[in-house]
Coordinates of C-alpha atoms and ligand atoms in Angstrom, one line a residue:
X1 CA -0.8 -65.0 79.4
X2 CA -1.0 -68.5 79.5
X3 CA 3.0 -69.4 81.2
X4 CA 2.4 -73.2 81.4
X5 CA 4.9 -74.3 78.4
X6 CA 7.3 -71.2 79.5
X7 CA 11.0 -71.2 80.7
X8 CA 11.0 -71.0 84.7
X9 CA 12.5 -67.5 85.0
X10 CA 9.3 -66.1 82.7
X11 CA 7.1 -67.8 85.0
X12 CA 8.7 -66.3 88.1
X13 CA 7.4 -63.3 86.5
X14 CA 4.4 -63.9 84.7
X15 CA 2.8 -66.6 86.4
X16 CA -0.6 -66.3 87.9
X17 CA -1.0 -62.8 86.8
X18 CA -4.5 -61.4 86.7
X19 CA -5.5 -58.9 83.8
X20 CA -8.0 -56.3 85.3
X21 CA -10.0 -53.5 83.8
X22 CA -6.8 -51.0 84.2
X23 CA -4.0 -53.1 83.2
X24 CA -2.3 -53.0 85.9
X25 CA 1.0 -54.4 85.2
X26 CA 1.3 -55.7 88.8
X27 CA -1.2 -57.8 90.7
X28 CA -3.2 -55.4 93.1
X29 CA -3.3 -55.4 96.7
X30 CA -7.1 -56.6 97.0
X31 CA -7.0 -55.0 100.9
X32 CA -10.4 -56.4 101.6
X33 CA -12.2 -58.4 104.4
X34 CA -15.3 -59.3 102.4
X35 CA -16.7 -59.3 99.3
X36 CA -19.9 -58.2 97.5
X37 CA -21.9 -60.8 96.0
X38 CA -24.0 -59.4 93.1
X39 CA -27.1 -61.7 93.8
X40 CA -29.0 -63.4 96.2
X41 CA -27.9 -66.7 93.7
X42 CA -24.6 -65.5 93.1
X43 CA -24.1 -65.4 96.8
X44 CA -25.3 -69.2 97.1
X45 CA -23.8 -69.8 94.0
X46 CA -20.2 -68.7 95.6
X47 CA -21.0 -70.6 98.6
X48 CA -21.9 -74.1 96.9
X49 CA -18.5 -73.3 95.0
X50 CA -20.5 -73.1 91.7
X51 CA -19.0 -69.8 91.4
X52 CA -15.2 -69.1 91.2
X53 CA -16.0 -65.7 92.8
X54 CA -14.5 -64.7 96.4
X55 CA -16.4 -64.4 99.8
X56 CA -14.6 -63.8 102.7
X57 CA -10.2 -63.2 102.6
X58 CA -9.9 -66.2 105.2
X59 CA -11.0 -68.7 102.9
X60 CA -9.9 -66.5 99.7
X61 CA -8.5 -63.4 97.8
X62 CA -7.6 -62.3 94.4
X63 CA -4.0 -61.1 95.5
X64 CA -3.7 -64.4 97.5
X65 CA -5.0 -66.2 95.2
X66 CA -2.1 -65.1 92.2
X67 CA 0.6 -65.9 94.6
X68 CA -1.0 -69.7 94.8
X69 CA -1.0 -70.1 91.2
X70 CA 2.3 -68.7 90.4
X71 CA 4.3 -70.8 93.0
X72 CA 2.2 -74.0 92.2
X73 CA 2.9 -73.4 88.2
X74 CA 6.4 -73.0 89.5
X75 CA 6.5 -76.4 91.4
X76 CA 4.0 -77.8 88.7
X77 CA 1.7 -78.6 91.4
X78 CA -2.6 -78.6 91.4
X79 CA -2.8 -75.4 93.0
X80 CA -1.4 -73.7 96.1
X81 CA -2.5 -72.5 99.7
X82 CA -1.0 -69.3 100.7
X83 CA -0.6 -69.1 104.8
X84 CA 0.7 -66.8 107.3
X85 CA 3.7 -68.0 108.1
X86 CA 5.9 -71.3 107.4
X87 CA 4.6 -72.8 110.0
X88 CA 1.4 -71.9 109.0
X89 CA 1.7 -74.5 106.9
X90 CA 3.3 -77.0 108.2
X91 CA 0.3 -76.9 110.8
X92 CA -2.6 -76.9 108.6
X93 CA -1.0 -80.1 106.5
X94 CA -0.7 -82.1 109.7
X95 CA -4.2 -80.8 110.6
X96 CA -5.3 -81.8 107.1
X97 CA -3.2 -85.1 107.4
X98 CA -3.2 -86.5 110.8
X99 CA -5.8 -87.5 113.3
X100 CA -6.2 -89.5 116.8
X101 CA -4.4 -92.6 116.1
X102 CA -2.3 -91.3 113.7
X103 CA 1.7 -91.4 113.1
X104 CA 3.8 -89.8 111.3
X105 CA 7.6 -90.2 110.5
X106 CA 9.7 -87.0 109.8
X107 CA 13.1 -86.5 109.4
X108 CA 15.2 -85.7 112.6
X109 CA 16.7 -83.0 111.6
X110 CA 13.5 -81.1 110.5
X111 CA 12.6 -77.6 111.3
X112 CA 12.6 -77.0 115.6
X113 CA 8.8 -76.2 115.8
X114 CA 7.8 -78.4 113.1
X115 CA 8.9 -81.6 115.0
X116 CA 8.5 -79.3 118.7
X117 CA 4.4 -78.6 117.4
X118 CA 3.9 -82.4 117.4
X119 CA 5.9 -83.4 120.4
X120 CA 4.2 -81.0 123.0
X121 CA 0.7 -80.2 120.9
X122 CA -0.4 -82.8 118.8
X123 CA 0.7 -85.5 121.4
X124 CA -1.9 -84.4 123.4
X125 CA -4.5 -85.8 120.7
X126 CA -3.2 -88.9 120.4
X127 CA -1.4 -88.4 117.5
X128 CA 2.0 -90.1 117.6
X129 CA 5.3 -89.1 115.4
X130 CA 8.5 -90.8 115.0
X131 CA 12.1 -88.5 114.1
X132 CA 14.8 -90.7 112.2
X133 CA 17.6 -89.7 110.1
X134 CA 16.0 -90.1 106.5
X135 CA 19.3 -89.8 104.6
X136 CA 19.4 -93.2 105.3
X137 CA 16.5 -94.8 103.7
X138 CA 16.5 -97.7 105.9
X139 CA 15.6 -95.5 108.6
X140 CA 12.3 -94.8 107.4
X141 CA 11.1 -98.1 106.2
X142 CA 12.0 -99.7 110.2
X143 CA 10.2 -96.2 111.6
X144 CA 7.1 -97.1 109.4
X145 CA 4.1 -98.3 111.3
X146 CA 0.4 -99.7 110.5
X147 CA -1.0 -96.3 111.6
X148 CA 1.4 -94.3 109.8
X149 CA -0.4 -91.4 107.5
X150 CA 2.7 -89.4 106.5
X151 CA 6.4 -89.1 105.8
X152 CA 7.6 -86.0 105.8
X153 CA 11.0 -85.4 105.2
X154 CA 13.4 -81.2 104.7
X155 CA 16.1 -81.9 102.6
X156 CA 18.9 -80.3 102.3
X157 CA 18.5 -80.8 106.3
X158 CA 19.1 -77.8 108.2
X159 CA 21.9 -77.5 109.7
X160 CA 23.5 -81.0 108.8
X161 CA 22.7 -80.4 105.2
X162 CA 22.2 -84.5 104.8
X163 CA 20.7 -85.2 101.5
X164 CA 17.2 -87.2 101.5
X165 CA 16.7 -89.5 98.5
X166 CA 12.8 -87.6 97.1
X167 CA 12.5 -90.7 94.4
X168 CA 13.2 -93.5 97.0
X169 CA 10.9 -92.0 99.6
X170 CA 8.3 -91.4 96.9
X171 CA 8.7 -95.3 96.4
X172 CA 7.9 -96.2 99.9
X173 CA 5.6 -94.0 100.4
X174 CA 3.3 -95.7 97.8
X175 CA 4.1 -99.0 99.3
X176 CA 2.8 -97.9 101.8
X177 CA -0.4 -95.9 101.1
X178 CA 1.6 -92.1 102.9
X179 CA 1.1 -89.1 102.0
X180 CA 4.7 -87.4 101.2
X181 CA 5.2 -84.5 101.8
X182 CA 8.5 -82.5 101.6
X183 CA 10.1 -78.8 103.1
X184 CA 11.5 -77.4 100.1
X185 CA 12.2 -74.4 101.8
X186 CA 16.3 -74.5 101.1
X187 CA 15.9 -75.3 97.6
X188 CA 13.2 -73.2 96.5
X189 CA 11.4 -74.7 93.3
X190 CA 14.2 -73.3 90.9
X191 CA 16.5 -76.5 92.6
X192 CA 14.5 -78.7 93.4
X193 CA 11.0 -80.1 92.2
X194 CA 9.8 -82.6 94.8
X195 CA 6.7 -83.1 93.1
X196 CA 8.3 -84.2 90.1
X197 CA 9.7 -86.4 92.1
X198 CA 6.7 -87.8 93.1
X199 CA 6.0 -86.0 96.2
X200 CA 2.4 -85.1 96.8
X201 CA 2.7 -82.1 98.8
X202 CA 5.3 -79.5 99.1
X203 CA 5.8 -77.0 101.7
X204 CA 7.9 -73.8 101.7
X205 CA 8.4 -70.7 104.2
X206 CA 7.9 -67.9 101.9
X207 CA 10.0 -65.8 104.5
X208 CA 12.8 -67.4 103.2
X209 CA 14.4 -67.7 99.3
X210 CA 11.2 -67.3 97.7
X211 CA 10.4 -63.9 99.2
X212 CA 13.9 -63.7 99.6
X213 CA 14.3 -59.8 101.2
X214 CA 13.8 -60.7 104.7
X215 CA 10.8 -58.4 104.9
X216 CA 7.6 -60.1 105.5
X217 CA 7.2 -63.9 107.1
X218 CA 4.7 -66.2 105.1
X219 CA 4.2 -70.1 104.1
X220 CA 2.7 -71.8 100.9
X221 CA 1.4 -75.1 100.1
X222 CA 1.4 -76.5 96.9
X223 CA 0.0 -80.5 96.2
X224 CA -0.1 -81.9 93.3
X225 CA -3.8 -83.4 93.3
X226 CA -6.7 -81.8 93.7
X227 CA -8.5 -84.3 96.5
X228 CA -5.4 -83.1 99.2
X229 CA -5.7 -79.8 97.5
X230 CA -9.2 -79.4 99.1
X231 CA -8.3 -81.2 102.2
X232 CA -6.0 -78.9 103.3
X233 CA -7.1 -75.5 102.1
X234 CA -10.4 -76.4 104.4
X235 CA -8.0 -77.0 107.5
X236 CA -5.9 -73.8 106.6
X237 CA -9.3 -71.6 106.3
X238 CA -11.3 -73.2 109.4
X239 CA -8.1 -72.5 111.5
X240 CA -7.1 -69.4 109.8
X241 CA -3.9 -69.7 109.0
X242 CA -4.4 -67.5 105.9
X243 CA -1.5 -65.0 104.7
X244 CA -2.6 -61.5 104.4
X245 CA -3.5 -59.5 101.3
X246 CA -0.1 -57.3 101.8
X247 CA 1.7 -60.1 102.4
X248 CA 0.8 -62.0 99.3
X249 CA 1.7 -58.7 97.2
X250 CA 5.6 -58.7 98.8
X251 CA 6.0 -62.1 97.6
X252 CA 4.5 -61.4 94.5
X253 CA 7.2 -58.9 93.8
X254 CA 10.2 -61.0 95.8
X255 CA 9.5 -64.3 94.0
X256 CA 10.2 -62.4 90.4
X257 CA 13.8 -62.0 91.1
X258 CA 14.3 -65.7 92.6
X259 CA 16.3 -67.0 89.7
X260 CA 18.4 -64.2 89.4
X261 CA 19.3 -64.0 93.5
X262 CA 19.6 -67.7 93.6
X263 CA 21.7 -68.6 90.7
X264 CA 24.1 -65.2 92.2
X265 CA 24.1 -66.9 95.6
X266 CA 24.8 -70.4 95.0
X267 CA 27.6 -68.6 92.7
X268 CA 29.0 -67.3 96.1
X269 CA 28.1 -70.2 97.8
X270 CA 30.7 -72.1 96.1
X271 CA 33.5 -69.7 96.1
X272 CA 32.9 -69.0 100.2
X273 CA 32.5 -72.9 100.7
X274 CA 35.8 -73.2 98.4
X275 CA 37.7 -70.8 100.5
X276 CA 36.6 -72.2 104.1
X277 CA 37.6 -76.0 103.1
X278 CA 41.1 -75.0 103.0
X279 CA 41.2 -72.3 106.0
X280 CA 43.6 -73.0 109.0
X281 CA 40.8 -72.4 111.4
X282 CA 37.8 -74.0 110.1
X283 CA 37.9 -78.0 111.5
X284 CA 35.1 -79.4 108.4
X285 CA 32.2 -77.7 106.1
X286 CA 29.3 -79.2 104.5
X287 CA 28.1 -78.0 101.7
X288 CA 26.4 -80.3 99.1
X289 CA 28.3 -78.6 95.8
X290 CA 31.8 -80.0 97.5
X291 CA 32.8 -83.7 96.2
X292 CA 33.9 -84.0 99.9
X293 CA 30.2 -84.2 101.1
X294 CA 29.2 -87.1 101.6
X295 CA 26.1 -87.0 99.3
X296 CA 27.7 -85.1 96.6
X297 CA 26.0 -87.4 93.9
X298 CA 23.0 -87.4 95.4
X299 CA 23.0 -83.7 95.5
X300 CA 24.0 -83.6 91.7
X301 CA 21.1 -86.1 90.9
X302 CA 17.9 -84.5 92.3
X303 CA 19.0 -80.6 92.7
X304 CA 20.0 -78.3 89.4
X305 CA 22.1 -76.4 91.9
X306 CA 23.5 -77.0 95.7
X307 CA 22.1 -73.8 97.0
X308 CA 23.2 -70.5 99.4
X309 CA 23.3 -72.3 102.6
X310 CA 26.4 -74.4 104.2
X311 CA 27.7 -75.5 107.8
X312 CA 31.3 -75.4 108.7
X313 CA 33.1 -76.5 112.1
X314 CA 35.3 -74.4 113.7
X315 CA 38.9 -75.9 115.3
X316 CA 38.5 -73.3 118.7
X317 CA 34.7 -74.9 119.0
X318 CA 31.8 -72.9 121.8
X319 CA 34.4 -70.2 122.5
X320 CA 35.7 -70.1 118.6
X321 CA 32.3 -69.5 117.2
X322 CA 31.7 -66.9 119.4
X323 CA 34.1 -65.5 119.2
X324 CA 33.6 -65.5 115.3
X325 CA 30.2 -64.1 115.4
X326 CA 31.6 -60.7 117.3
X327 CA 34.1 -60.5 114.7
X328 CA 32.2 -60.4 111.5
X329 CA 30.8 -57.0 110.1
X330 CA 29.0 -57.4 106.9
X331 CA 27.4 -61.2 107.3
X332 CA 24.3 -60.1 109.8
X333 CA 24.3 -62.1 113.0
X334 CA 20.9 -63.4 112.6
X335 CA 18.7 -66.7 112.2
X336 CA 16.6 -66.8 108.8
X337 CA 18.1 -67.4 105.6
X338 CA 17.7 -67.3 102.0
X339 CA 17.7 -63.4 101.9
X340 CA 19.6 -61.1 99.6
X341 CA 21.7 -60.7 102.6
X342 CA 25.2 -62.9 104.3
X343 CA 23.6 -64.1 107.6
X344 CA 25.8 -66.2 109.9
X345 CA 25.0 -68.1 113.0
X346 CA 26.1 -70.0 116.1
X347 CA 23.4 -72.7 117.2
X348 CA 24.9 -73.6 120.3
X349 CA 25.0 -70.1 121.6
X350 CA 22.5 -68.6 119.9
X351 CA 19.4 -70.5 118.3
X352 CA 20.0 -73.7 120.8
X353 CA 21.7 -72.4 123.7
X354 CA 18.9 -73.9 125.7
X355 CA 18.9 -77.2 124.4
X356 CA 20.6 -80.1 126.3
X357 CA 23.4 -81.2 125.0
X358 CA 21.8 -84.5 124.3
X359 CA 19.2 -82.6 122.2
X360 CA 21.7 -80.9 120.1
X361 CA 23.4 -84.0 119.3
X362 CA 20.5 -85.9 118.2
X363 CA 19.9 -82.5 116.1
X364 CA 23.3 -82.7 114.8
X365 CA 24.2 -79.6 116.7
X366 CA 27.7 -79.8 117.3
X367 CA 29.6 -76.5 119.8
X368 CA 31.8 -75.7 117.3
X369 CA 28.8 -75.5 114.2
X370 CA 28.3 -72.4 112.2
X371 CA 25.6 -72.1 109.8
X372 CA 25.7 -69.3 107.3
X373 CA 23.0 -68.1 104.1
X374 CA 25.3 -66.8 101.9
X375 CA 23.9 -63.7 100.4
X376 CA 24.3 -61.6 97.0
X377 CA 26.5 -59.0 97.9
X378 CA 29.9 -59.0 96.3
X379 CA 31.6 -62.2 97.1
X380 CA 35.6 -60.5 97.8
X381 CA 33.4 -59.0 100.5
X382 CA 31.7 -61.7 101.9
X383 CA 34.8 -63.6 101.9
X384 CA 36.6 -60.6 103.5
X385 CA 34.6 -60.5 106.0
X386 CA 34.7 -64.4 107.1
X387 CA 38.7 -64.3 106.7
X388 CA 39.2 -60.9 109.2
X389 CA 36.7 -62.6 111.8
X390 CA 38.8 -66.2 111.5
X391 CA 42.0 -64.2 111.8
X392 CA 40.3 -63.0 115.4
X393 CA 39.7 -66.4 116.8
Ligands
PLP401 C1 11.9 -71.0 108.6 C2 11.5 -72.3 108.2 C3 10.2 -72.9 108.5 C4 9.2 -72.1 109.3 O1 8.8 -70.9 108.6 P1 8.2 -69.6 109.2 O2 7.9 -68.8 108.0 O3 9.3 -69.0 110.1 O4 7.0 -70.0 110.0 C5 9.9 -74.1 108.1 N1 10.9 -74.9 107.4 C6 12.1 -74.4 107.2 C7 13.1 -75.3 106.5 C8 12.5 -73.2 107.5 O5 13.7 -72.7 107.3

């Protein structure tokens, strides 16, 4: 069925389905390495790319190969690239993107090992990146240099949840002849359409709301040309990064339900985040559907919903938020996000215990920060649970 002119929820479902000789009313696990050609010409054919027909699973595969479609129709993007993981991804775009000489500017506050992979491994090619804080515009356009290739910018930023303006950045990156490309990872496409917003690349760990049962890890990217389209599935296939047959599948069958789960969390979202603003024992809480956060209008203006995840401060601080996350019994003490489960977390004894205290700072990592993924369980539950761990600090 053709799902291009169809509501997003149908598309979840129905996008990028394949219609094979059974019927089948799921896409099928294509568990293969290679494929048969049915000529000698066929086989050059398929190698010349005169031939949409599949060679090798690296470089391409039916079940794959649905998953692309249906989260590019979902972003309305060219097409997509299925990977194994998020950061996957994220590597195969800079590999796609960035060469010796090169620079990039990203937003602080991105993912750890997307900023950690450039510092430590793609310094050592000469390729050079700049981190600034790109809720503030004026940030980016002082970090821009000559050399610069890309700005890529997560937004809501994780765990400060700042807001990044996608139009503005989208202006200046035409200015200036960049690539943008944006982590929509905390949104998930039924919030926020970067490429709409004229974004030329989006990224997304699959592990996370789109797959959204905290069962498999996986990344997609989606662009909305072709040219960068090409570009970066030949990095992603030459390096490997591919996702897995089985993997593609899971996602397949997580991604049907993302409307349903995200609509139910952001629901919660709101009534936890509403509860927590006026505790005793929480300090301050960010969370971009409250008028108290500073972006609030921003939020309003480029997301159709504020989302499952939030960060609150607690008034105890290191020993508080410990102390918290040995008192909880239903949220699961865990990093990830965006699953059908509560997950809570303490950065600066958990995820970022090593990291200087300078580090955290500039990561806006505060001692008394808790992050929690609020999940789809019953929300008098989750909120139970939150209020009998508070009452133990
Ligand atoms: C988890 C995450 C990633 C990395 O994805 P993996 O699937 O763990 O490799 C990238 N960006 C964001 C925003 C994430 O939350």
């Amino acid at each position: 069925m053709d799902t291009k002119h169809k509501g997003f929820n149908t598309k979840l479902i129905h996008a990028g389905a394949i219609d094979d000789e059974y019927g089948s009313a799921n896409v099928p696990i294509y568990q293969t390495s290679t494929f048969k050609f049915k000529s000698a010409q066929h086989g050059a054919d398929c190698f010349a790319g005169k031939s949409d027909g599949y060679i090798y699973t690296r470089i391409g595969n039916p079940t794959i190969k649905a998953l692309e479609q249906n989260i590019a129709e979902l972003e309305n993007g060219f097409d997509g690239i299925a990977t194994s993981s998020g950061m996957g991804a994220i590597t195969s775009m800079y590999m796609a993107l960035l060469g010796a000489g090169s620079h990039i500017v990203s937003s602080a506050a991105v993912y750890g090992p997307a900023r950690g992979v450039l510092e430590q491994d793609f310094s050592r090619f000469n390729v050079e990146a700049s981190f600034v804080n790109t809720s503030n515009i004026e940030n980016i356009k002082k970090a821009i240099k000559p050399n610069t290739k890309v700005l890529y910018i997560e937004t809501p930023a994780n765990p400060t949840m700042e807001i990044t303006d996608i139009k503005a950045c989208s202006e200046i990156a035409k200015e200036n002849n960049l690539t943008l490309v944006v982590d929509n990872t905390f949104c998930s496409p039924h919030l926020q359409k970067p490429l709409d917003m004229g974004a030329d690349v989006v990224i997304h760990s699959v592990t996370k709301f789109i797959n959204g049962h905290a069962d498999i890890v996986g990344g997609i990217i989606v662009t909305k040309e072709e040219e960068l389209y090409k570009k970066i599935r030949h990095s992603m296939a030459y390096m490997g990064c591919n996702m897995d047959p089985t993997q593609a599948f899971m996602v397949l069958r997580g991604v049907k339900t993302l409307g349903i789960r995200i609509d139910r969390a952001q629901q919660n979202a709101m009534k936890v985040a509403t509860v927590l603003k006026s505790h005793l024992k929480v300090e301050w809480i960010k969370y971009p559907g409250l008028e108290n956060h500073p972006q609030y209008e921003l939020a309003k203006s480029q997301m159709t919903g504020f989302g499952a995840m939030m960060s609150f401060g607690l008034k105890g601080g290191f020993d508080a938020g410990k102390k918290l996350m040995d008192n909880v019994h239903l949220a699961l003490l865990a990093v990830s996000l965006g699953g059908v489960e509560t997950l809570i977390q303490h950065p600066a004894s958990m995820t970022h215990a090593g990291v200087s205290k300078k580090g955290k700072l500039a990561a806006g990592i505060t001692d008394d920060l808790i992050r929690l993924s609020v999940g789809i369980e019953d929300v008098e539950d989750i909120i139970e649970d939150l209020e009998e761990g508070l009452k133990k600090i």
